[in-house]
């Protein structure tokens, strides 16, 4: 294995979501001589292509190299990863399977270390849903890294951090921050892991600075562990009463299949809540040890603090809108979640463009 000095060139696949934050943090760390963004040449959507162009322009201003690939092929990724030591994948759930040719391209390009897109929950198999988890493709990527890529000299690291409410959007799990109301599926007492996106980014940047210690292992890092009742109390001031609506598990399952069969991405809202209630959103569900102690310089933000921060932001946005000041605020565009599309496709159907948004200001059309 090469020494630390050899790991001076790093690439991130994806410039939106986690990828954007990774790239900014890597540049800010001043640890790498080369920071490269690897992005698809076109998204096939005018709005998304324009947003990608603006992101690339800003990244170039920070000193980030921009390399585009035209198709999902080993050859395309081999070209994109030339002269790179470390690749961090930040693809969404819909692109998880694309990481297999990505890994093969990295091997051919001489990349030394690959970090696949995890940064969430493990793909524990649900006993409630009669289809493979949308996260199941992650296990195929992990197996490929261990069985095929590692013998060829490509190290890897798996990173689990649980759910990031400042990335996912709290409405997806039934928390209406502006209205201070909530919808709960089941009893709400099952623990889940939460880590803010800022702490996930700090963690990954710290990992790639320590190759000899961090390669070929799984890292489990938890910002905090909480159940839905805990979160509902933060949002509504109580975990019962008129601000809380409770949905039975059977009703939630029925609603999930109804939404999924109609290719409505609001199926993801229901799926996420069932996932939490079943216990599949806890990264140490099978008593796997956490690795927080390996990163003493990271004091993660609790999920309660994350929610309070998001609630303050939501209140400020609502106040600005009511005062006619919304035009002066920068509001990030809301896109259909890749996870939502993947869950909708869980019954073997393809998502149609122009369908309903994965996010809504109201939960009334989910249940």
mmCIF file of N, CA and C in Angstrom, residues 115-221:
data_model
loop_
_atom_site.group_PDB
_atom_site.id
_atom_site.type_symbol
_atom_site.label_atom_id
_atom_site.label_comp_id
_atom_site.label_asym_id
_atom_site.label_seq_id
_atom_site.Cartn_x
_atom_site.Cartn_y
_atom_site.Cartn_z
ATOM 1 N N UNK A 115 -14.365 4.904 -2.259
ATOM 2 C CA UNK A 115 -15.368 4.993 -1.195
ATOM 3 C C UNK A 115 -16.737 5.058 -1.865
ATOM 4 N N UNK A 116 -17.518 3.980 -1.782
ATOM 5 C CA UNK A 116 -18.815 3.961 -2.468
ATOM 6 C C UNK A 116 -19.835 4.840 -1.769
ATOM 7 N N UNK A 117 -20.912 5.122 -2.470
ATOM 8 C CA UNK A 117 -21.972 5.969 -1.927
ATOM 9 C C UNK A 117 -22.816 5.170 -0.942
ATOM 10 N N UNK A 118 -22.581 5.383 0.334
ATOM 11 C CA UNK A 118 -23.377 4.796 1.414
ATOM 12 C C UNK A 118 -23.968 5.949 2.212
ATOM 13 N N UNK A 119 -23.211 6.466 3.195
ATOM 14 C CA UNK A 119 -23.598 7.661 3.954
ATOM 15 C C UNK A 119 -25.062 7.624 4.403
ATOM 16 N N UNK A 120 -25.532 6.484 4.785
ATOM 17 C CA UNK A 120 -26.924 6.359 5.189
ATOM 18 C C UNK A 120 -27.107 5.108 6.011
ATOM 19 N N UNK A 121 -28.182 4.370 5.730
ATOM 20 C CA UNK A 121 -28.470 3.150 6.484
ATOM 21 C C UNK A 121 -27.987 1.944 5.698
ATOM 22 N N UNK A 122 -27.728 0.870 6.410
ATOM 23 C CA UNK A 122 -27.338 -0.373 5.761
ATOM 24 C C UNK A 122 -28.568 -1.002 5.110
ATOM 25 N N UNK A 123 -28.336 -1.928 4.202
ATOM 26 C CA UNK A 123 -29.461 -2.533 3.484
ATOM 27 C C UNK A 123 -29.958 -3.785 4.207
ATOM 28 N N UNK A 124 -30.350 -3.611 5.486
ATOM 29 C CA UNK A 124 -30.989 -4.715 6.195
ATOM 30 C C UNK A 124 -32.284 -5.069 5.466
ATOM 31 N N UNK A 125 -32.539 -6.354 5.311
ATOM 32 C CA UNK A 125 -33.718 -6.781 4.565
ATOM 33 C C UNK A 125 -34.985 -6.585 5.389
ATOM 34 N N UNK A 126 -35.962 -5.928 4.793
ATOM 35 C CA UNK A 126 -37.241 -5.714 5.466
ATOM 36 C C UNK A 126 -38.044 -7.007 5.516
ATOM 37 N N UNK A 127 -38.683 -7.239 6.649
ATOM 38 C CA UNK A 127 -39.592 -8.378 6.784
ATOM 39 C C UNK A 127 -41.026 -7.946 6.473
ATOM 40 N N UNK A 128 -41.217 -6.676 6.231
ATOM 41 C CA UNK A 128 -42.558 -6.143 6.007
ATOM 42 C C UNK A 128 -42.882 -5.939 4.541
ATOM 43 N N UNK A 129 -41.853 -5.735 3.723
ATOM 44 C CA UNK A 129 -42.073 -5.418 2.318
ATOM 45 C C UNK A 129 -41.683 -6.600 1.431
ATOM 46 N N UNK A 130 -42.592 -7.053 0.550
ATOM 47 C CA UNK A 130 -42.343 -8.261 -0.263
ATOM 48 C C UNK A 130 -41.540 -7.986 -1.532
ATOM 49 N N UNK A 131 -40.512 -7.165 -1.415
ATOM 50 C CA UNK A 131 -39.620 -6.931 -2.548
ATOM 51 C C UNK A 131 -38.257 -6.536 -1.993
ATOM 52 N N UNK A 132 -37.248 -6.643 -2.835
ATOM 53 C CA UNK A 132 -35.898 -6.304 -2.401
ATOM 54 C C UNK A 132 -35.811 -4.822 -2.065
ATOM 55 N N UNK A 133 -35.049 -4.494 -1.058
ATOM 56 C CA UNK A 133 -34.855 -3.106 -0.666
ATOM 57 C C UNK A 133 -34.262 -2.305 -1.813
ATOM 58 N N UNK A 134 -34.690 -1.043 -1.984
ATOM 59 C CA UNK A 134 -34.046 -0.188 -2.980
ATOM 60 C C UNK A 134 -32.555 -0.008 -2.702
ATOM 61 N N UNK A 135 -32.136 -0.345 -1.463
ATOM 62 C CA UNK A 135 -30.733 -0.227 -1.095
ATOM 63 C C UNK A 135 -29.951 -1.512 -1.380
ATOM 64 N N UNK A 136 -30.657 -2.550 -1.872
ATOM 65 C CA UNK A 136 -30.017 -3.858 -2.035
ATOM 66 C C UNK A 136 -28.841 -3.821 -3.004
ATOM 67 N N UNK A 137 -28.876 -2.916 -3.976
ATOM 68 C CA UNK A 137 -27.768 -2.831 -4.938
ATOM 69 C C UNK A 137 -26.466 -2.463 -4.254
ATOM 70 N N UNK A 138 -26.555 -1.838 -3.064
ATOM 71 C CA UNK A 138 -25.335 -1.489 -2.336
ATOM 72 C C UNK A 138 -24.533 -2.736 -1.979
ATOM 73 N N UNK A 139 -25.230 -3.824 -1.640
ATOM 74 C CA UNK A 139 -24.507 -5.047 -1.284
ATOM 75 C C UNK A 139 -23.769 -5.619 -2.486
ATOM 76 N N UNK A 140 -24.339 -5.462 -3.685
ATOM 77 C CA UNK A 140 -23.660 -5.927 -4.898
ATOM 78 C C UNK A 140 -22.368 -5.152 -5.117
ATOM 79 N N UNK A 141 -22.426 -3.853 -4.860
ATOM 80 C CA UNK A 141 -21.230 -3.016 -5.013
ATOM 81 C C UNK A 141 -20.183 -3.408 -3.981
ATOM 82 N N UNK A 142 -20.608 -3.605 -2.739
ATOM 83 C CA UNK A 142 -19.652 -4.010 -1.692
ATOM 84 C C UNK A 142 -18.994 -5.340 -2.026
ATOM 85 N N UNK A 143 -19.795 -6.298 -2.500
ATOM 86 C CA UNK A 143 -19.243 -7.606 -2.870
ATOM 87 C C UNK A 143 -18.243 -7.473 -4.023
ATOM 88 N N UNK A 144 -18.558 -6.615 -4.970
ATOM 89 C CA UNK A 144 -17.666 -6.413 -6.123
ATOM 90 C C UNK A 144 -16.351 -5.785 -5.675
ATOM 91 N N UNK A 145 -16.441 -4.827 -4.764
ATOM 92 C CA UNK A 145 -15.225 -4.195 -4.247
ATOM 93 C C UNK A 145 -14.337 -5.206 -3.538
ATOM 94 N N UNK A 146 -14.946 -6.076 -2.725
ATOM 95 C CA UNK A 146 -14.167 -7.026 -1.925
ATOM 96 C C UNK A 146 -13.629 -8.182 -2.760
ATOM 97 N N UNK A 147 -14.478 -8.732 -3.633
ATOM 98 C CA UNK A 147 -14.108 -9.954 -4.349
ATOM 99 C C UNK A 147 -13.355 -9.695 -5.644
ATOM 100 N N UNK A 148 -13.646 -8.597 -6.325
ATOM 101 C CA UNK A 148 -13.050 -8.343 -7.636
ATOM 102 C C UNK A 148 -12.000 -7.233 -7.597
ATOM 103 N N UNK A 149 -12.353 -6.103 -6.987
ATOM 104 C CA UNK A 149 -11.464 -4.940 -7.055
ATOM 105 C C UNK A 149 -10.292 -5.010 -6.079
ATOM 106 N N UNK A 150 -10.553 -5.458 -4.865
ATOM 107 C CA UNK A 150 -9.472 -5.469 -3.869
ATOM 108 C C UNK A 150 -8.305 -6.353 -4.290
ATOM 109 N N UNK A 151 -8.537 -7.557 -4.823
ATOM 110 C CA UNK A 151 -7.404 -8.362 -5.280
ATOM 111 C C UNK A 151 -6.591 -7.697 -6.396
ATOM 112 N N UNK A 152 -7.197 -6.719 -7.076
ATOM 113 C CA UNK A 152 -6.503 -6.013 -8.153
ATOM 114 C C UNK A 152 -5.839 -4.729 -7.664
ATOM 115 N N UNK A 153 -5.867 -4.497 -6.344
ATOM 116 C CA UNK A 153 -5.144 -3.366 -5.781
ATOM 117 C C UNK A 153 -5.980 -2.157 -5.407
ATOM 118 N N UNK A 154 -7.308 -2.258 -5.527
ATOM 119 C CA UNK A 154 -8.165 -1.130 -5.179
ATOM 120 C C UNK A 154 -8.747 -1.328 -3.780
ATOM 121 N N UNK A 155 -8.314 -0.511 -2.837
ATOM 122 C CA UNK A 155 -8.849 -0.563 -1.481
ATOM 123 C C UNK A 155 -10.212 0.127 -1.438
ATOM 124 N N UNK A 156 -10.959 -0.101 -0.361
ATOM 125 C CA UNK A 156 -12.266 0.534 -0.229
ATOM 126 C C UNK A 156 -12.589 0.780 1.235
ATOM 127 N N UNK A 157 -13.550 1.637 1.481
ATOM 128 C CA UNK A 157 -14.064 1.889 2.827
ATOM 129 C C UNK A 157 -15.565 2.114 2.732
ATOM 130 N N UNK A 158 -16.316 1.425 3.589
ATOM 131 C CA UNK A 158 -17.769 1.569 3.652
ATOM 132 C C UNK A 158 -18.101 2.485 4.828
ATOM 133 N N UNK A 159 -18.960 3.480 4.592
ATOM 134 C CA UNK A 159 -19.285 4.456 5.632
ATOM 135 C C UNK A 159 -20.792 4.496 5.856
ATOM 136 N N UNK A 160 -21.217 4.163 7.090
ATOM 137 C CA UNK A 160 -22.631 4.247 7.467
ATOM 138 C C UNK A 160 -22.814 5.369 8.484
ATOM 139 N N UNK A 161 -23.782 6.242 8.230
ATOM 140 C CA UNK A 161 -24.009 7.370 9.133
ATOM 141 C C UNK A 161 -25.481 7.571 9.493
ATOM 142 N N UNK A 162 -26.378 6.752 8.969
ATOM 143 C CA UNK A 162 -27.792 6.919 9.270
ATOM 144 C C UNK A 162 -28.434 7.995 8.412
ATOM 145 N N UNK A 163 -29.544 8.527 8.885
ATOM 146 C CA UNK A 163 -30.325 9.501 8.124
ATOM 147 C C UNK A 163 -29.863 10.921 8.428
ATOM 148 N N UNK A 164 -29.822 11.758 7.389
ATOM 149 C CA UNK A 164 -29.466 13.172 7.551
ATOM 150 C C UNK A 164 -30.705 14.000 7.265
ATOM 151 N N UNK A 165 -31.331 14.531 8.306
ATOM 152 C CA UNK A 165 -32.581 15.264 8.118
ATOM 153 C C UNK A 165 -32.383 16.585 7.398
ATOM 154 N N UNK A 166 -31.167 17.128 7.422
ATOM 155 C CA UNK A 166 -30.911 18.353 6.674
ATOM 156 C C UNK A 166 -30.558 18.056 5.223
ATOM 157 N N UNK A 167 -30.635 16.793 4.836
ATOM 158 C CA UNK A 167 -30.478 16.396 3.437
ATOM 159 C C UNK A 167 -31.756 15.730 2.934
ATOM 160 N N UNK A 168 -32.315 14.830 3.746
ATOM 161 C CA UNK A 168 -33.489 14.063 3.343
ATOM 162 C C UNK A 168 -34.735 14.929 3.226
ATOM 163 N N UNK A 169 -34.949 15.851 4.125
ATOM 164 C CA UNK A 169 -36.146 16.678 4.307
ATOM 165 C C UNK A 169 -37.055 15.992 5.320
ATOM 166 N N UNK A 170 -37.292 16.642 6.473
ATOM 167 C CA UNK A 170 -38.090 16.044 7.551
ATOM 168 C C UNK A 170 -39.513 15.671 7.147
ATOM 169 N N UNK A 171 -40.058 16.331 6.107
ATOM 170 C CA UNK A 171 -41.407 16.001 5.685
ATOM 171 C C UNK A 171 -41.524 14.566 5.204
ATOM 172 N N UNK A 172 -40.414 14.007 4.719
ATOM 173 C CA UNK A 172 -40.434 12.636 4.232
ATOM 174 C C UNK A 172 -40.727 11.640 5.346
ATOM 175 N N UNK A 173 -40.459 12.010 6.591
ATOM 176 C CA UNK A 173 -40.761 11.112 7.710
ATOM 177 C C UNK A 173 -41.887 11.675 8.581
ATOM 178 N N UNK A 174 -42.661 12.590 8.023
ATOM 179 C CA UNK A 174 -43.877 13.036 8.685
ATOM 180 C C UNK A 174 -43.761 14.234 9.596
ATOM 181 N N UNK A 175 -42.665 14.967 9.530
ATOM 182 C CA UNK A 175 -42.469 16.129 10.405
ATOM 183 C C UNK A 175 -42.700 17.408 9.612
ATOM 184 N N UNK A 176 -43.743 18.137 9.968
ATOM 185 C CA UNK A 176 -44.089 19.388 9.310
ATOM 186 C C UNK A 176 -43.561 20.542 10.163
ATOM 187 N N UNK A 177 -42.373 21.026 9.841
ATOM 188 C CA UNK A 177 -41.702 21.997 10.695
ATOM 189 C C UNK A 177 -42.419 23.339 10.747
ATOM 190 N N UNK A 178 -42.928 23.812 9.632
ATOM 191 C CA UNK A 178 -43.595 25.114 9.622
ATOM 192 C C UNK A 178 -44.880 25.093 10.447
ATOM 193 N N UNK A 179 -45.618 24.005 10.324
ATOM 194 C CA UNK A 179 -46.907 23.906 11.018
ATOM 195 C C UNK A 179 -46.783 23.356 12.431
ATOM 196 N N UNK A 180 -45.592 22.820 12.757
ATOM 197 C CA UNK A 180 -45.354 22.198 14.068
ATOM 198 C C UNK A 180 -46.318 21.032 14.302
ATOM 199 N N UNK A 181 -46.529 20.226 13.251
ATOM 200 C CA UNK A 181 -47.381 19.050 13.347
ATOM 201 C C UNK A 181 -46.599 17.834 12.865
ATOM 202 N N UNK A 182 -47.156 16.650 13.109
ATOM 203 C CA UNK A 182 -46.464 15.421 12.714
ATOM 204 C C UNK A 182 -47.457 14.310 12.437
ATOM 205 N N UNK A 183 -47.046 13.376 11.587
ATOM 206 C CA UNK A 183 -47.786 12.145 11.337
ATOM 207 C C UNK A 183 -46.866 10.984 11.680
ATOM 208 N N UNK A 184 -47.335 10.085 12.516
ATOM 209 C CA UNK A 184 -46.518 8.970 13.002
ATOM 210 C C UNK A 184 -47.078 7.653 12.506
ATOM 211 N N UNK A 185 -46.193 6.796 12.012
ATOM 212 C CA UNK A 185 -46.568 5.430 11.633
ATOM 213 C C UNK A 185 -46.160 4.488 12.753
ATOM 214 N N UNK A 186 -47.103 3.758 13.313
ATOM 215 C CA UNK A 186 -46.809 2.806 14.376
ATOM 216 C C UNK A 186 -46.687 3.467 15.735
ATOM 217 N N UNK A 187 -45.900 2.850 16.608
ATOM 218 C CA UNK A 187 -45.748 3.342 17.977
ATOM 219 C C UNK A 187 -44.709 4.468 18.091
ATOM 220 N N UNK A 188 -43.704 4.440 17.207
ATOM 221 C CA UNK A 188 -42.698 5.506 17.218
ATOM 222 C C UNK A 188 -41.616 5.361 18.263
ATOM 223 N N UNK A 189 -41.436 4.151 18.787
ATOM 224 C CA UNK A 189 -40.426 3.968 19.823
ATOM 225 C C UNK A 189 -39.161 3.270 19.368
ATOM 226 N N UNK A 190 -39.067 2.953 18.075
ATOM 227 C CA UNK A 190 -37.903 2.231 17.554
ATOM 228 C C UNK A 190 -36.736 3.189 17.313
ATOM 229 N N UNK A 191 -35.539 2.882 17.831
ATOM 230 C CA UNK A 191 -34.402 3.792 17.639
ATOM 231 C C UNK A 191 -33.928 3.840 16.190
ATOM 232 N N UNK A 192 -33.460 5.007 15.779
ATOM 233 C CA UNK A 192 -32.891 5.214 14.447
ATOM 234 C C UNK A 192 -31.652 6.090 14.580
ATOM 235 N N UNK A 193 -30.752 5.988 13.623
ATOM 236 C CA UNK A 193 -29.508 6.761 13.639
ATOM 237 C C UNK A 193 -29.652 8.001 12.769
ATOM 238 N N UNK A 194 -29.188 9.133 13.294
ATOM 239 C CA UNK A 194 -29.239 10.394 12.565
ATOM 240 C C UNK A 194 -27.878 11.089 12.649
ATOM 241 N N UNK A 195 -27.403 11.580 11.513
ATOM 242 C CA UNK A 195 -26.166 12.369 11.463
ATOM 243 C C UNK A 195 -26.372 13.483 10.451
ATOM 244 N N UNK A 196 -26.076 14.708 10.822
ATOM 245 C CA UNK A 196 -26.282 15.830 9.909
ATOM 246 C C UNK A 196 -25.325 15.735 8.728
ATOM 247 N N UNK A 197 -25.725 16.312 7.608
ATOM 248 C CA UNK A 197 -24.889 16.254 6.412
ATOM 249 C C UNK A 197 -23.541 16.920 6.656
ATOM 250 N N UNK A 198 -23.515 17.963 7.496
ATOM 251 C CA UNK A 198 -22.249 18.648 7.786
ATOM 252 C C UNK A 198 -21.273 17.703 8.494
ATOM 253 N N UNK A 199 -21.791 16.880 9.399
ATOM 254 C CA UNK A 199 -20.921 15.946 10.113
ATOM 255 C C UNK A 199 -20.506 14.775 9.230
ATOM 256 N N UNK A 200 -21.402 14.355 8.322
ATOM 257 C CA UNK A 200 -21.032 13.303 7.373
ATOM 258 C C UNK A 200 -19.865 13.771 6.512
ATOM 259 N N UNK A 201 -19.935 15.005 6.050
ATOM 260 C CA UNK A 201 -18.873 15.557 5.207
ATOM 261 C C UNK A 201 -17.567 15.653 5.995
ATOM 262 N N UNK A 202 -17.622 16.152 7.212
ATOM 263 C CA UNK A 202 -16.419 16.234 8.053
ATOM 264 C C UNK A 202 -15.819 14.850 8.259
ATOM 265 N N UNK A 203 -16.672 13.865 8.475
ATOM 266 C CA UNK A 203 -16.210 12.494 8.696
ATOM 267 C C UNK A 203 -15.474 11.956 7.471
ATOM 268 N N UNK A 204 -16.081 12.089 6.303
ATOM 269 C CA UNK A 204 -15.472 11.532 5.090
ATOM 270 C C UNK A 204 -14.153 12.224 4.769
ATOM 271 N N UNK A 205 -14.090 13.538 4.956
ATOM 272 C CA UNK A 205 -12.823 14.257 4.721
ATOM 273 C C UNK A 205 -11.757 13.763 5.695
ATOM 274 N N UNK A 206 -12.135 13.506 6.926
ATOM 275 C CA UNK A 206 -11.180 12.982 7.911
ATOM 276 C C UNK A 206 -10.719 11.579 7.519
ATOM 277 N N UNK A 207 -11.636 10.763 7.022
ATOM 278 C CA UNK A 207 -11.287 9.393 6.624
ATOM 279 C C UNK A 207 -10.250 9.397 5.508
ATOM 280 N N UNK A 208 -10.452 10.211 4.478
ATOM 281 C CA UNK A 208 -9.540 10.168 3.330
ATOM 282 C C UNK A 208 -8.172 10.756 3.642
ATOM 283 N N UNK A 209 -8.039 11.396 4.778
ATOM 284 C CA UNK A 209 -6.722 11.872 5.208
ATOM 285 C C UNK A 209 -5.927 10.774 5.907
ATOM 286 N N UNK A 210 -6.566 9.644 6.217
ATOM 287 C CA UNK A 210 -5.922 8.591 7.022
ATOM 288 C C UNK A 210 -6.009 7.229 6.321
ATOM 289 N N UNK A 211 -5.398 7.095 5.148
ATOM 290 C CA UNK A 211 -5.561 5.869 4.357
ATOM 291 C C UNK A 211 -5.077 4.597 5.032
ATOM 292 N N UNK A 212 -3.928 4.640 5.678
ATOM 293 C CA UNK A 212 -3.384 3.412 6.244
ATOM 294 C C UNK A 212 -4.256 2.861 7.366
ATOM 295 N N UNK A 213 -4.978 3.718 8.019
ATOM 296 C CA UNK A 213 -5.844 3.310 9.127
ATOM 297 C C UNK A 213 -7.268 2.983 8.679
ATOM 298 N N UNK A 214 -7.709 3.609 7.586
ATOM 299 C CA UNK A 214 -9.120 3.559 7.237
ATOM 300 C C UNK A 214 -9.463 2.658 6.051
ATOM 301 N N UNK A 215 -8.483 2.118 5.362
ATOM 302 C CA UNK A 215 -8.783 1.309 4.192
ATOM 303 C C UNK A 215 -9.289 -0.088 4.555
ATOM 304 N N UNK A 216 -10.144 -0.614 3.659
ATOM 305 C CA UNK A 216 -10.643 -1.988 3.746
ATOM 306 C C UNK A 216 -11.323 -2.283 5.084
ATOM 307 N N UNK A 217 -12.228 -1.396 5.443
ATOM 308 C CA UNK A 217 -12.990 -1.585 6.664
ATOM 309 C C UNK A 217 -14.327 -0.856 6.538
ATOM 310 N N UNK A 218 -15.211 -1.114 7.478
ATOM 311 C CA UNK A 218 -16.505 -0.427 7.558
ATOM 312 C C UNK A 218 -16.473 0.540 8.732
ATOM 313 N N UNK A 219 -16.902 1.770 8.492
ATOM 314 C CA UNK A 219 -16.975 2.798 9.526
ATOM 315 C C UNK A 219 -18.444 3.081 9.826
ATOM 316 N N UNK A 220 -18.806 2.956 11.088
ATOM 317 C CA UNK A 220 -20.154 3.313 11.536
ATOM 318 C C UNK A 220 -20.045 4.503 12.490
ATOM 319 N N UNK A 221 -20.627 5.610 12.062
ATOM 320 C CA UNK A 221 -20.543 6.847 12.850
ATOM 321 C C UNK A 221 -21.954 7.388 13.043
#
